[in-house]
Amino acid sequence: MAAEIMPPAARPLYDFSGLGKLANNSAFVREMQSMFVNQVPGQIAQLKATIEGEDWVTIAYHAHSLKSTFGNLRIEPSTGLLKEMERIAFQHRDKLELLAILQVVATTTDVVVRLFEQELRLAA
């Protein structure tokens, strides 16, 4: 019988190792999850509005802020995509490219929000 080929283990969508020692503090992790659920979707909406208005400085600001949030939670590839958005904004170029990147980040945000909401309900 031929050996079965197994796909590599999928990398988790997020992890809390970017929080350092606080990653082991369940109350702090729940607070981070709650803040993500309550703030990030609104920040994504604000970023979309600034992209639509081609407000390059504010686009870079929002992308930078979100990059830090996503980076602390090790959410990839969104962290890298937000870094790319920041770079594009500094170059004042291609609103359509920014919107395409934002769509990927927004989809990931929706998934993470649902997962965090579920985990918060279970922890309650």
PDB file of C-alpha atoms in Angstrom:
ATOM      1  CA  MET A   1       0.000   0.000   0.000  1.00  0.00           C
ATOM      2  CA  ALA A   2       1.390   3.399  -0.979  1.00  0.00           C
ATOM      3  CA  ALA A   3       2.211   5.826   1.792  1.00  0.00           C
ATOM      4  CA  GLU A   4      -0.528   8.351   2.346  1.00  0.00           C
ATOM      5  CA  ILE A   5       0.555  11.929   1.772  1.00  0.00           C
ATOM      6  CA  MET A   6      -0.699  14.238   4.479  1.00  0.00           C
ATOM      7  CA  PRO A   7      -0.884  17.995   3.969  1.00  0.00           C
ATOM      8  CA  PRO A   8       1.203  20.027   6.385  1.00  0.00           C
ATOM      9  CA  ALA A   9      -0.629  21.113   9.489  1.00  0.00           C
ATOM     10  CA  ALA A  10      -2.412  24.370   8.871  1.00  0.00           C
ATOM     11  CA  ARG A  11      -1.021  27.303  10.786  1.00  0.00           C
ATOM     12  CA  PRO A  12      -3.548  28.696  13.272  1.00  0.00           C
ATOM     13  CA  LEU A  13      -5.261  31.865  12.081  1.00  0.00           C
ATOM     14  CA  TYR A  14      -3.970  33.707  15.146  1.00  0.00           C
ATOM     15  CA  ASP A  15      -1.971  33.132  18.287  1.00  0.00           C
ATOM     16  CA  PHE A  16      -1.228  35.202  21.330  1.00  0.00           C
ATOM     17  CA  SER A  17       2.544  34.669  21.478  1.00  0.00           C
ATOM     18  CA  GLY A  18       3.026  38.262  20.318  1.00  0.00           C
ATOM     19  CA  LEU A  19       1.680  39.341  23.698  1.00  0.00           C
ATOM     20  CA  GLY A  20       4.736  37.946  25.487  1.00  0.00           C
ATOM     21  CA  LYS A  21       4.154  36.833  29.078  1.00  0.00           C
ATOM     22  CA  LEU A  22       0.613  38.180  28.932  1.00  0.00           C
ATOM     23  CA  ALA A  23      -0.255  35.417  26.450  1.00  0.00           C
ATOM     24  CA  ASN A  24      -0.642  33.120  29.475  1.00  0.00           C
ATOM     25  CA  ASN A  25      -2.992  35.500  31.285  1.00  0.00           C
ATOM     26  CA  SER A  26      -6.479  34.301  30.306  1.00  0.00           C
ATOM     27  CA  ALA A  27      -8.198  37.457  31.572  1.00  0.00           C
ATOM     28  CA  PHE A  28      -5.881  39.645  29.491  1.00  0.00           C
ATOM     29  CA  VAL A  29      -6.371  37.438  26.410  1.00  0.00           C
ATOM     30  CA  ARG A  30     -10.154  37.708  26.803  1.00  0.00           C
ATOM     31  CA  GLU A  31      -9.800  41.502  27.078  1.00  0.00           C
ATOM     32  CA  MET A  32      -7.732  41.556  23.870  1.00  0.00           C
ATOM     33  CA  GLN A  33     -10.343  39.408  22.119  1.00  0.00           C
ATOM     34  CA  SER A  34     -13.143  41.670  23.320  1.00  0.00           C
ATOM     35  CA  MET A  35     -11.297  44.790  22.162  1.00  0.00           C
ATOM     36  CA  PHE A  36     -10.681  43.202  18.752  1.00  0.00           C
ATOM     37  CA  VAL A  37     -14.375  42.310  18.379  1.00  0.00           C
ATOM     38  CA  ASN A  38     -15.531  45.757  19.481  1.00  0.00           C
ATOM     39  CA  GLN A  39     -13.000  47.944  17.673  1.00  0.00           C
ATOM     40  CA  VAL A  40     -11.427  46.335  14.624  1.00  0.00           C
ATOM     41  CA  PRO A  41     -14.541  46.037  12.412  1.00  0.00           C
ATOM     42  CA  GLY A  42     -15.119  49.774  12.877  1.00  0.00           C
ATOM     43  CA  GLN A  43     -11.479  50.513  12.096  1.00  0.00           C
ATOM     44  CA  ILE A  44     -11.787  48.448   8.908  1.00  0.00           C
ATOM     45  CA  ALA A  45     -14.849  50.512   7.916  1.00  0.00           C
ATOM     46  CA  GLN A  46     -12.948  53.739   8.617  1.00  0.00           C
ATOM     47  CA  LEU A  47     -10.037  52.523   6.536  1.00  0.00           C
ATOM     48  CA  LYS A  48     -12.359  51.743   3.639  1.00  0.00           C
ATOM     49  CA  ALA A  49     -13.852  55.240   3.810  1.00  0.00           C
ATOM     50  CA  THR A  50     -10.419  56.852   3.785  1.00  0.00           C
ATOM     51  CA  ILE A  51      -9.383  54.715   0.822  1.00  0.00           C
ATOM     52  CA  GLU A  52     -12.524  55.757  -1.053  1.00  0.00           C
ATOM     53  CA  GLY A  53     -11.647  59.384  -0.309  1.00  0.00           C
ATOM     54  CA  GLU A  54      -7.987  58.860  -1.231  1.00  0.00           C
ATOM     55  CA  ASP A  55      -6.899  60.405   2.058  1.00  0.00           C
ATOM     56  CA  TRP A  56      -3.381  58.980   1.846  1.00  0.00           C
ATOM     57  CA  VAL A  57      -2.105  60.174   5.230  1.00  0.00           C
ATOM     58  CA  THR A  58      -5.115  58.770   7.079  1.00  0.00           C
ATOM     59  CA  ILE A  59      -4.942  55.524   5.089  1.00  0.00           C
ATOM     60  CA  ALA A  60      -1.330  55.087   6.221  1.00  0.00           C
ATOM     61  CA  TYR A  61      -2.309  55.921   9.820  1.00  0.00           C
ATOM     62  CA  HIS A  62      -5.165  53.380   9.928  1.00  0.00           C
ATOM     63  CA  ALA A  63      -3.114  50.694   8.165  1.00  0.00           C
ATOM     64  CA  HIS A  64      -0.247  51.231  10.615  1.00  0.00           C
ATOM     65  CA  SER A  65      -2.555  51.020  13.635  1.00  0.00           C
ATOM     66  CA  LEU A  66      -4.261  47.867  12.374  1.00  0.00           C
ATOM     67  CA  LYS A  67      -0.882  46.360  11.442  1.00  0.00           C
ATOM     68  CA  SER A  68       0.126  46.595  15.107  1.00  0.00           C
ATOM     69  CA  THR A  69      -3.096  44.976  16.290  1.00  0.00           C
ATOM     70  CA  PHE A  70      -2.897  42.137  13.771  1.00  0.00           C
ATOM     71  CA  GLY A  71       0.835  41.711  14.399  1.00  0.00           C
ATOM     72  CA  ASN A  72       0.372  41.340  18.163  1.00  0.00           C
ATOM     73  CA  LEU A  73      -2.108  38.546  17.478  1.00  0.00           C
ATOM     74  CA  ARG A  74       0.099  37.039  14.747  1.00  0.00           C
ATOM     75  CA  ILE A  75      -2.721  37.190  12.203  1.00  0.00           C
ATOM     76  CA  GLU A  76      -1.082  36.425   8.867  1.00  0.00           C
ATOM     77  CA  PRO A  77      -1.087  37.211   6.037  1.00  0.00           C
ATOM     78  CA  SER A  78      -3.143  40.245   7.101  1.00  0.00           C
ATOM     79  CA  THR A  79      -0.262  41.786   9.051  1.00  0.00           C
ATOM     80  CA  GLY A  80       1.892  41.769   5.921  1.00  0.00           C
ATOM     81  CA  LEU A  81      -0.972  43.046   3.788  1.00  0.00           C
ATOM     82  CA  LEU A  82      -1.502  45.988   6.131  1.00  0.00           C
ATOM     83  CA  LYS A  83       2.207  46.772   5.930  1.00  0.00           C
ATOM     84  CA  GLU A  84       1.851  46.771   2.130  1.00  0.00           C
ATOM     85  CA  MET A  85      -1.185  49.071   2.376  1.00  0.00           C
ATOM     86  CA  GLU A  86       0.840  51.495   4.465  1.00  0.00           C
ATOM     87  CA  ARG A  87       3.608  51.482   1.846  1.00  0.00           C
ATOM     88  CA  ILE A  88       1.137  52.035  -1.007  1.00  0.00           C
ATOM     89  CA  ALA A  89      -0.492  54.923   0.873  1.00  0.00           C
ATOM     90  CA  PHE A  90       2.869  56.631   1.392  1.00  0.00           C
ATOM     91  CA  GLN A  91       3.386  56.406  -2.366  1.00  0.00           C
ATOM     92  CA  HIS A  92      -0.100  57.881  -3.034  1.00  0.00           C
ATOM     93  CA  ARG A  93      -0.985  55.217  -5.531  1.00  0.00           C
ATOM     94  CA  ASP A  94      -3.695  52.801  -6.624  1.00  0.00           C
ATOM     95  CA  LYS A  95      -6.926  53.041  -4.692  1.00  0.00           C
ATOM     96  CA  LEU A  96      -8.186  49.852  -6.383  1.00  0.00           C
ATOM     97  CA  GLU A  97      -5.182  47.872  -5.157  1.00  0.00           C
ATOM     98  CA  LEU A  98      -5.814  49.140  -1.634  1.00  0.00           C
ATOM     99  CA  LEU A  99      -9.475  48.140  -1.814  1.00  0.00           C
ATOM    100  CA  ALA A 100      -8.526  44.654  -3.024  1.00  0.00           C
ATOM    101  CA  ILE A 101      -6.075  44.227  -0.159  1.00  0.00           C
ATOM    102  CA  LEU A 102      -8.628  45.570   2.300  1.00  0.00           C
ATOM    103  CA  GLN A 103     -11.155  42.971   1.144  1.00  0.00           C
ATOM    104  CA  VAL A 104      -8.768  40.179   2.162  1.00  0.00           C
ATOM    105  CA  VAL A 105      -8.074  41.830   5.530  1.00  0.00           C
ATOM    106  CA  ALA A 106     -11.801  42.428   6.108  1.00  0.00           C
ATOM    107  CA  THR A 107     -12.624  38.795   5.366  1.00  0.00           C
ATOM    108  CA  THR A 108      -9.971  37.644   7.825  1.00  0.00           C
ATOM    109  CA  THR A 109     -11.304  40.138  10.367  1.00  0.00           C
ATOM    110  CA  ASP A 110     -14.809  38.686  10.032  1.00  0.00           C
ATOM    111  CA  VAL A 111     -13.496  35.159  10.657  1.00  0.00           C
ATOM    112  CA  VAL A 112     -11.400  36.207  13.668  1.00  0.00           C
ATOM    113  CA  VAL A 113     -14.322  38.183  15.125  1.00  0.00           C
ATOM    114  CA  ARG A 114     -16.591  35.111  14.875  1.00  0.00           C
ATOM    115  CA  LEU A 115     -13.943  32.885  16.487  1.00  0.00           C
ATOM    116  CA  PHE A 116     -13.280  35.365  19.291  1.00  0.00           C
ATOM    117  CA  GLU A 117     -17.014  35.808  19.939  1.00  0.00           C
ATOM    118  CA  GLN A 118     -17.379  32.034  20.204  1.00  0.00           C
ATOM    119  CA  GLU A 119     -14.396  31.745  22.555  1.00  0.00           C
ATOM    120  CA  LEU A 120     -15.680  34.614  24.698  1.00  0.00           C
ATOM    121  CA  ARG A 121     -19.109  32.951  24.992  1.00  0.00           C
ATOM    122  CA  LEU A 122     -17.454  29.680  26.055  1.00  0.00           C
ATOM    123  CA  ALA A 123     -15.308  31.466  28.639  1.00  0.00           C
ATOM    124  CA  ALA A 124     -18.304  33.240  30.186  1.00  0.00           C
TER     125      ALA A 124
END
